[in-house]
Tab-separated table of C-alpha atoms and ligand atoms in Angstrom:
chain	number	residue	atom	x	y	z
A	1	UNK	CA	60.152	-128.245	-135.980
A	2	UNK	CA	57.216	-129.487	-138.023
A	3	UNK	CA	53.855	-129.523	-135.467
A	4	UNK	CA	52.832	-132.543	-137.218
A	5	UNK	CA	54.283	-135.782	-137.783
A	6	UNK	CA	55.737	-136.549	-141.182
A	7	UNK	CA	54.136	-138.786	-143.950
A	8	UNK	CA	56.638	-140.380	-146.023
A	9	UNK	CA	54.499	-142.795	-147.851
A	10	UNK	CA	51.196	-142.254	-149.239
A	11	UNK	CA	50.775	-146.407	-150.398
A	12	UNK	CA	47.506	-147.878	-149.089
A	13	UNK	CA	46.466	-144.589	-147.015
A	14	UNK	CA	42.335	-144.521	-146.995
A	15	UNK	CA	42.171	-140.703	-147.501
A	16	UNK	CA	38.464	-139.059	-147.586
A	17	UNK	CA	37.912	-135.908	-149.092
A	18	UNK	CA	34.685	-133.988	-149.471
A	19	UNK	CA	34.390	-131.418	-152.107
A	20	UNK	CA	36.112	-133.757	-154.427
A	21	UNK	CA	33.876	-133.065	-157.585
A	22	UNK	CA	36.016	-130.345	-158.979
A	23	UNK	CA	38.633	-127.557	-158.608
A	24	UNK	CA	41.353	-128.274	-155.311
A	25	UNK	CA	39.798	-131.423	-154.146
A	26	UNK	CA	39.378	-133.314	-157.234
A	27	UNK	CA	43.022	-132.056	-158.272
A	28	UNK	CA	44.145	-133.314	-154.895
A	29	UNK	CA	41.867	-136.862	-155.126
A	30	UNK	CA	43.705	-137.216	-158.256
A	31	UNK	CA	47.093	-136.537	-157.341
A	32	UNK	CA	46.909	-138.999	-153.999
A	33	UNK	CA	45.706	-141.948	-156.273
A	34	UNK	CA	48.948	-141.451	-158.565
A	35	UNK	CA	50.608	-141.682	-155.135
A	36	UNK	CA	48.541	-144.984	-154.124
A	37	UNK	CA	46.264	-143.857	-151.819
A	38	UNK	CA	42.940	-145.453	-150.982
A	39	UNK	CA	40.986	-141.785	-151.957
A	40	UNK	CA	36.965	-141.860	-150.757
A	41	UNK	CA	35.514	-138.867	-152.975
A	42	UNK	CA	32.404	-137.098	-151.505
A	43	UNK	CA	30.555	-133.848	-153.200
A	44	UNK	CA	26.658	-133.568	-154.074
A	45	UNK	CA	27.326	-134.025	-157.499
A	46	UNK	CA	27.228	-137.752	-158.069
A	47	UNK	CA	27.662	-137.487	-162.293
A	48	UNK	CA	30.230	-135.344	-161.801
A	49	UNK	CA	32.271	-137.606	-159.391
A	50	UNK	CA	32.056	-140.803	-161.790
A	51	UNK	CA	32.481	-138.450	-164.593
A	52	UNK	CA	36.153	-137.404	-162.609
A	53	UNK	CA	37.168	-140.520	-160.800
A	54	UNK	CA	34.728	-144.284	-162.159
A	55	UNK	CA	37.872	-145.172	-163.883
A	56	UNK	CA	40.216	-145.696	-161.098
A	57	UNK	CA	37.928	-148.301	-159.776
A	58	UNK	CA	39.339	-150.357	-157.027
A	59	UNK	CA	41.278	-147.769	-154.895
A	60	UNK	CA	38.463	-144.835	-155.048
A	61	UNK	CA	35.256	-145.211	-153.509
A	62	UNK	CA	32.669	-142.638	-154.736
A	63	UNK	CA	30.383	-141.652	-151.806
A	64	UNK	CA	28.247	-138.682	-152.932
A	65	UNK	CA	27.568	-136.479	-149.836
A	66	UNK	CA	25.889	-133.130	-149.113
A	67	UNK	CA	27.735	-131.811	-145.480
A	68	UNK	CA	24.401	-129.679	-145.176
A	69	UNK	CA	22.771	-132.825	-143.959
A	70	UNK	CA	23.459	-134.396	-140.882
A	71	UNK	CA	21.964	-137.447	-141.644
A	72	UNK	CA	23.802	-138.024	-144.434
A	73	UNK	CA	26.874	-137.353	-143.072
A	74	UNK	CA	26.720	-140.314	-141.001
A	75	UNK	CA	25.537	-142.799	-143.270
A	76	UNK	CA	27.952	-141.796	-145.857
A	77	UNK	CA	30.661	-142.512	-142.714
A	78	UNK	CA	29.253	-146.034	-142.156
A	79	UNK	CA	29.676	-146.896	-145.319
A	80	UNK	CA	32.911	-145.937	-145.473
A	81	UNK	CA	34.067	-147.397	-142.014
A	82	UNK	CA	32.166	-150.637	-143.988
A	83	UNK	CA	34.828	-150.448	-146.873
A	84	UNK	CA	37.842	-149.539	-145.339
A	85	UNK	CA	37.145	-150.275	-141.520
A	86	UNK	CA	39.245	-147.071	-140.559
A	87	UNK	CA	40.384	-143.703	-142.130
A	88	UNK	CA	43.692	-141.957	-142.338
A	89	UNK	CA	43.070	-138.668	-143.430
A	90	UNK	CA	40.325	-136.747	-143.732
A	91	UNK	CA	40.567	-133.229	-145.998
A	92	UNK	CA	37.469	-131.275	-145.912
A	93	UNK	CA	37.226	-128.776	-148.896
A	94	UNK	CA	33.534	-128.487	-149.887
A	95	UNK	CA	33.137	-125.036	-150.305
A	96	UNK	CA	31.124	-121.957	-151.272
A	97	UNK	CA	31.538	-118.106	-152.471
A	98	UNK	CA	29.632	-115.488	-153.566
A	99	UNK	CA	31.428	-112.381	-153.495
A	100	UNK	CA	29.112	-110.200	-151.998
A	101	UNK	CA	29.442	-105.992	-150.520
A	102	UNK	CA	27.756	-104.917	-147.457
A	103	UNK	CA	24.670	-103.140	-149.957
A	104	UNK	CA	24.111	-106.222	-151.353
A	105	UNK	CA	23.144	-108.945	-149.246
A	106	UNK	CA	21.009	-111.912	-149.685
A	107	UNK	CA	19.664	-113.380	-146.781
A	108	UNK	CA	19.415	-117.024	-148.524
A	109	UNK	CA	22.898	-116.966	-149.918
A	110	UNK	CA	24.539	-115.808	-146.520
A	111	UNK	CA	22.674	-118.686	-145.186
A	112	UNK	CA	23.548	-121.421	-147.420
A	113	UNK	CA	27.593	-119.863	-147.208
A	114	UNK	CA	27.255	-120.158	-143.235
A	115	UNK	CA	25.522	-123.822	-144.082
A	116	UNK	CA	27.978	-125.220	-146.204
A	117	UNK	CA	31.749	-123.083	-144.996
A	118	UNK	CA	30.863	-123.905	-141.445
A	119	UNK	CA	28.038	-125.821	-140.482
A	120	UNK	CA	29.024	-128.379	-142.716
A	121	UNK	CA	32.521	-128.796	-141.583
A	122	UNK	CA	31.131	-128.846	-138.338
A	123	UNK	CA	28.791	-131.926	-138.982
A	124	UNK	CA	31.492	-133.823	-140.370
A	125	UNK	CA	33.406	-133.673	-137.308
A	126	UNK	CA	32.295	-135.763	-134.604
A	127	UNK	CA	32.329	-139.110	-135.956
A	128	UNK	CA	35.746	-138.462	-137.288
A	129	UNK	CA	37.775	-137.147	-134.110
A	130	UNK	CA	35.572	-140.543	-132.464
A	131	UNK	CA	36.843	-142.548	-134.939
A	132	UNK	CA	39.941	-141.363	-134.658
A	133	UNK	CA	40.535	-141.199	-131.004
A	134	UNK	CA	39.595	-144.993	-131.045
A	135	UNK	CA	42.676	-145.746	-133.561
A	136	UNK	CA	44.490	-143.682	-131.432
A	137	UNK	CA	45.359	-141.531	-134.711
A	138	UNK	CA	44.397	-139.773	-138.066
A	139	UNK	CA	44.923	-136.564	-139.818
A	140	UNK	CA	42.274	-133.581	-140.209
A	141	UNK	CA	42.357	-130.814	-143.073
A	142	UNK	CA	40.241	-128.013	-143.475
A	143	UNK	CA	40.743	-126.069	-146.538
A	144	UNK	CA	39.928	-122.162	-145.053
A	145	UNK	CA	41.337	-119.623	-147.038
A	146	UNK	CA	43.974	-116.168	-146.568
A	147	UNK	CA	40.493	-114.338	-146.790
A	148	UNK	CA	40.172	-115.471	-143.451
A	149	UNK	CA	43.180	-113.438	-142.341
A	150	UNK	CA	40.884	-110.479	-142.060
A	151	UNK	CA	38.535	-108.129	-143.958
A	152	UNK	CA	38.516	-108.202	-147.576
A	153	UNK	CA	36.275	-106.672	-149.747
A	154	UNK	CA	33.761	-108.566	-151.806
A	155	UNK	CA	34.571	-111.596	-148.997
A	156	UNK	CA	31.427	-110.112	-146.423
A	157	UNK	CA	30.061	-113.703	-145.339
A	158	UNK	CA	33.071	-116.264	-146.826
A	159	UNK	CA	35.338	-114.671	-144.985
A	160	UNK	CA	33.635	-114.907	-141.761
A	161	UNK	CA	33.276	-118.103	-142.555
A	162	UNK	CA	36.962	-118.984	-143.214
A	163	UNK	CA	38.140	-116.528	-140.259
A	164	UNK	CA	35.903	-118.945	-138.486
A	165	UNK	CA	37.809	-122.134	-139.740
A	166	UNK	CA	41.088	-121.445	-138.732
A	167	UNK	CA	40.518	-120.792	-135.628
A	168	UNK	CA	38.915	-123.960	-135.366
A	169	UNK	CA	41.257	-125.741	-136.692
A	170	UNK	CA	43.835	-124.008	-134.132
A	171	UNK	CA	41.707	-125.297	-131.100
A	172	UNK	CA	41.040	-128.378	-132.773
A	173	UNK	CA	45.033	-128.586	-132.579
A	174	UNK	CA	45.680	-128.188	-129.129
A	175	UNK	CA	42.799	-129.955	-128.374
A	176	UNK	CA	43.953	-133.078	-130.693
A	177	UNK	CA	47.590	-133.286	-131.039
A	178	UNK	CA	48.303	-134.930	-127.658
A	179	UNK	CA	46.759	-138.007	-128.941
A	180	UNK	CA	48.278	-138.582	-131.684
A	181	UNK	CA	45.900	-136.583	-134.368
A	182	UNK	CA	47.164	-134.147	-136.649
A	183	UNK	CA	45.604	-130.845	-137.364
A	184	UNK	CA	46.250	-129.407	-140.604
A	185	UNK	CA	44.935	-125.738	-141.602
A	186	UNK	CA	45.167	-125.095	-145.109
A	187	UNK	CA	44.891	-121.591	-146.216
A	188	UNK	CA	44.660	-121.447	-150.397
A	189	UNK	CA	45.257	-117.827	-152.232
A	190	UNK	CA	44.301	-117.564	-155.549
A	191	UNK	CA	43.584	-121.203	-157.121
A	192	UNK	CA	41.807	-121.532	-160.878
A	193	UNK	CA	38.354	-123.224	-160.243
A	194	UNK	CA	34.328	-123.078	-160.669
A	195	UNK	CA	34.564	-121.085	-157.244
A	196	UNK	CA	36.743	-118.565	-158.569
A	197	UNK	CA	36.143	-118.368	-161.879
A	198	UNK	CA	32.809	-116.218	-161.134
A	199	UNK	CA	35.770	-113.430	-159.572
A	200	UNK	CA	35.706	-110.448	-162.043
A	201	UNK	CA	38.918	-108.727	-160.738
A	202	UNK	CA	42.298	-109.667	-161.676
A	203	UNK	CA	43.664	-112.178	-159.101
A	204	UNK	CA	47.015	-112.078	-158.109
A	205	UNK	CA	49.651	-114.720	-158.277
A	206	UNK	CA	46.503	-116.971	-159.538
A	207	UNK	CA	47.765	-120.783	-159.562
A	208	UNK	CA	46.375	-124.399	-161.166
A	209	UNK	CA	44.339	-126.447	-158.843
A	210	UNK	CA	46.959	-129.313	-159.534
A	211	UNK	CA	49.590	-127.217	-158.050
A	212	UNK	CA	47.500	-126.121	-155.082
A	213	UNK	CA	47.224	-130.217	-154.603
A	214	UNK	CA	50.880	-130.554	-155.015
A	215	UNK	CA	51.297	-127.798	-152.188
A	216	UNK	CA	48.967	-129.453	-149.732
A	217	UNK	CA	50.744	-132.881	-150.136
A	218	UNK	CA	54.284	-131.338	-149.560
A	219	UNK	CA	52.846	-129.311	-146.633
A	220	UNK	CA	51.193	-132.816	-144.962
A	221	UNK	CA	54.656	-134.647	-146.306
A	222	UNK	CA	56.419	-132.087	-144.119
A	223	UNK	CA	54.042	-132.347	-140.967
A	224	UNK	CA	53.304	-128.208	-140.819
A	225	UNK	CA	50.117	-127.555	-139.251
A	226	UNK	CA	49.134	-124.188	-141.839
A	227	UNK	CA	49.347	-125.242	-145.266
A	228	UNK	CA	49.869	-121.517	-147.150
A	229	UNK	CA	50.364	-121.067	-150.620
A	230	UNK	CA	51.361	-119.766	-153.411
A	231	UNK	CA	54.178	-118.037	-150.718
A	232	UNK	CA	54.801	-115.089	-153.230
A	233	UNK	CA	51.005	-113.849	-152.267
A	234	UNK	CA	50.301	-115.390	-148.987
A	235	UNK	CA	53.517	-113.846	-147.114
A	236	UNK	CA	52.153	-110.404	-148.026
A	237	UNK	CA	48.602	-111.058	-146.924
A	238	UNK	CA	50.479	-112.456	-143.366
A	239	UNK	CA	52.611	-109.335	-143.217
A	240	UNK	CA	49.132	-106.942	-143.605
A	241	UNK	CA	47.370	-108.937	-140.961
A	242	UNK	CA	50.184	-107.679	-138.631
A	243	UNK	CA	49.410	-103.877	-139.526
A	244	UNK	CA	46.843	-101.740	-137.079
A	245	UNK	CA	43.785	-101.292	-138.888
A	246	UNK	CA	44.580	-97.331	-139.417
A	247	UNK	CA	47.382	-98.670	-141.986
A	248	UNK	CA	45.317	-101.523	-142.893
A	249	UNK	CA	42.123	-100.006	-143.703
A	250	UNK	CA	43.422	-97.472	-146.124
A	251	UNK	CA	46.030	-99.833	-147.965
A	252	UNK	CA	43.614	-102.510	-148.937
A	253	UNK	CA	41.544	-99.570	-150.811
A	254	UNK	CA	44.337	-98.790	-152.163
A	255	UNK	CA	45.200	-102.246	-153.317
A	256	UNK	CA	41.999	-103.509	-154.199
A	257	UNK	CA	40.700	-100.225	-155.617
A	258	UNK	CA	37.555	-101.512	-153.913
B	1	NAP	N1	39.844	-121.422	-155.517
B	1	NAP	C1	40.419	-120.591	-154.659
B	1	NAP	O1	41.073	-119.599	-155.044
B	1	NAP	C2	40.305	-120.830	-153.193
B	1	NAP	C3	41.063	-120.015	-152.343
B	1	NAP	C4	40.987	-120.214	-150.974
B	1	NAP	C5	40.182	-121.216	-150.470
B	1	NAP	N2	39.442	-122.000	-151.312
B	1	NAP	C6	38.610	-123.035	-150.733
B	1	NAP	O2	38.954	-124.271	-151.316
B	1	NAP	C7	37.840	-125.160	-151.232
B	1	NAP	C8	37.627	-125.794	-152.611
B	1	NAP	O3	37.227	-124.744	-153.478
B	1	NAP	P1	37.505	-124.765	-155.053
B	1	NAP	O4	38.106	-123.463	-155.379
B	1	NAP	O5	38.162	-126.015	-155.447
B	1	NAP	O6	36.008	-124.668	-155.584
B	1	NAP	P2	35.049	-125.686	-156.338
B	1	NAP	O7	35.690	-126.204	-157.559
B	1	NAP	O8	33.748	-124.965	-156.448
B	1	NAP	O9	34.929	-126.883	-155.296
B	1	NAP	C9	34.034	-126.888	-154.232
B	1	NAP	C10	33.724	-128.332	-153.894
B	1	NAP	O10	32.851	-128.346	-152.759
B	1	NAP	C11	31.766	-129.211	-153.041
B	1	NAP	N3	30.615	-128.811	-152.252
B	1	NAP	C12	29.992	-127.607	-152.232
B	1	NAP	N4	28.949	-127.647	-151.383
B	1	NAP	C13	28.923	-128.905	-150.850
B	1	NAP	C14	28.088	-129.564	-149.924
B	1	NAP	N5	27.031	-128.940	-149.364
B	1	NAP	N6	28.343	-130.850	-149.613
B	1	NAP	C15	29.405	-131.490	-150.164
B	1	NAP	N7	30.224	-130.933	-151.056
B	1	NAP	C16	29.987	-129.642	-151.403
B	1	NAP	C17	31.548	-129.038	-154.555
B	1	NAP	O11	30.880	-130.118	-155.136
B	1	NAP	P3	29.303	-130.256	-155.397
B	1	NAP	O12	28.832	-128.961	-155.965
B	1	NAP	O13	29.232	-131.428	-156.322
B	1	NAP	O14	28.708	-130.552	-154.060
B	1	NAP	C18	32.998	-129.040	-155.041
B	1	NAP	O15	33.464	-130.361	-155.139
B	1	NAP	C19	36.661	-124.314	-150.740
B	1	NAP	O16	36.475	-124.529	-149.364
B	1	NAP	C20	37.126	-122.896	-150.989
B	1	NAP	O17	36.518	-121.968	-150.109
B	1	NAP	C21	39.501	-121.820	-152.657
């Protein structure tokens, strides 16, 4: 039983996504306007989003956007709602890591992690679940991550972060669903980007942005409410968040070497 319903048809959808100036959301832009979506782009980086997207013209709007800034936030909405007087989907990926141990912390980079992996979700919020429950329907992503499962090393801050955003993206499901808005949690492994190119480990069952795009498109296509990927890595990490921490603790040493 999918916990969303299925999309079929991505032809005229107005889809915003934020964090849309490189790695999974500028894949994922891509990929929906090959499918014939209407795709808003937001990220800070203005260059950078004509640089990726100026030549689709008429079916991307490029609405540069920093989610640290309330203000902006809202504007940026307006002038969307001006465009495309509604939204269908909303996919939230803007994102930040620094991997970071427990000897090492900065107090301005644990701030700006908490400022963008939370806060800024958070501020983009309100106007869309209004909007939304005035159409009487729309779809919300978060992009969290499996290092939100539970402890990782090198994941201090982001992974409080991401732990943070999946469970609000559970409450935002049973808070949502019964009116008609669907409530999808996507947790990435391993995806080659900017973010994770500064990673000096190996990383395991690493995968292409595009084909962490094609993932969350089959996962919305299919209505499932967490969007998990690549399977081969993910199932593991869902099978070690099941063991007590005295098999836990000592196996992710193990694994990690860390
Ligand atoms: N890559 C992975 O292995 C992986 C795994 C699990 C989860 N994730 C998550 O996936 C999401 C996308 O990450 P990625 O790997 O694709 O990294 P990325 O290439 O660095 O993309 C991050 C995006 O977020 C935007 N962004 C950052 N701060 C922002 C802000 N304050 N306001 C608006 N946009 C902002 C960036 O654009 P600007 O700098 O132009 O603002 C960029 O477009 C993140 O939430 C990340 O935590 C990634």
């Amino acid at each position: 039983m999918s916990l969303n319903a299925r999309l079929s048809d991505w032809r005229d959808k107005r889809i915003w996504i934020i964090g849309a100036s490189s790695g999974i959301g500028a894949a994922l832009a891509h990929a929906l306007l090959e499918l014939g979506a209407d795709v808003i782009v937001s990220a800070r980086n203005q260059n950078q989003l004509h640089i990726e997207f100026a030549s689709y013209e008429t079916h991307c709007l490029i609405a540069p956007l920093d989610i640290t800034q309330i203000a902006t936030v809202d504007e940026v909405f307006q002038k969307i709602l001006a465009t495309y007087n509604g939204i269908d989907l909303v996919v939230i990926c803007a994102g930040t890591y620094q991997p970071m141990r427990a000897w090492q912390m900065d107090a301005q980079v644990m701030q700006d992690t908490v400022a963008t992996n939370l806060s800024g979700v958070l501020n983009c919020l309100p106007p869309i679940i209004e909007l939304y429950l005035k159409q009487g329907g729309g779809g919300i992503a978060l992009v969290s991550s499996v290092a939100g499962y539970r402890g990782l090393p090198e994941s201090l801050v982001y992974g409080a972060t991401k732990a943070a955003l999946i469970n609000l993206c559970e409450t935002l499901y049973l808070d949502l669903a019964p009116s008609g808005i669907a409530v999808y949690l996507i947790n990435p492994g391993f995806v080659k980007t900017p973010l994770t190119d500064k990673n000096t480990f190996a990383m395991p069952a690493l995968i292409s942005a595009a084909d962490a795009a094609t993932e969350i498109i089959q996962g919305i296509e299919q209505g499932q409410f967490e969007i998990h990927f690549p399977k081969r890595f993910t199932l593991w990490l869902k099978w070690l968040r099941l063991l007590p921490y005295r098999w836990y603790f000592p196996l992710i040493r193990k694994m990690t070497g860390l």
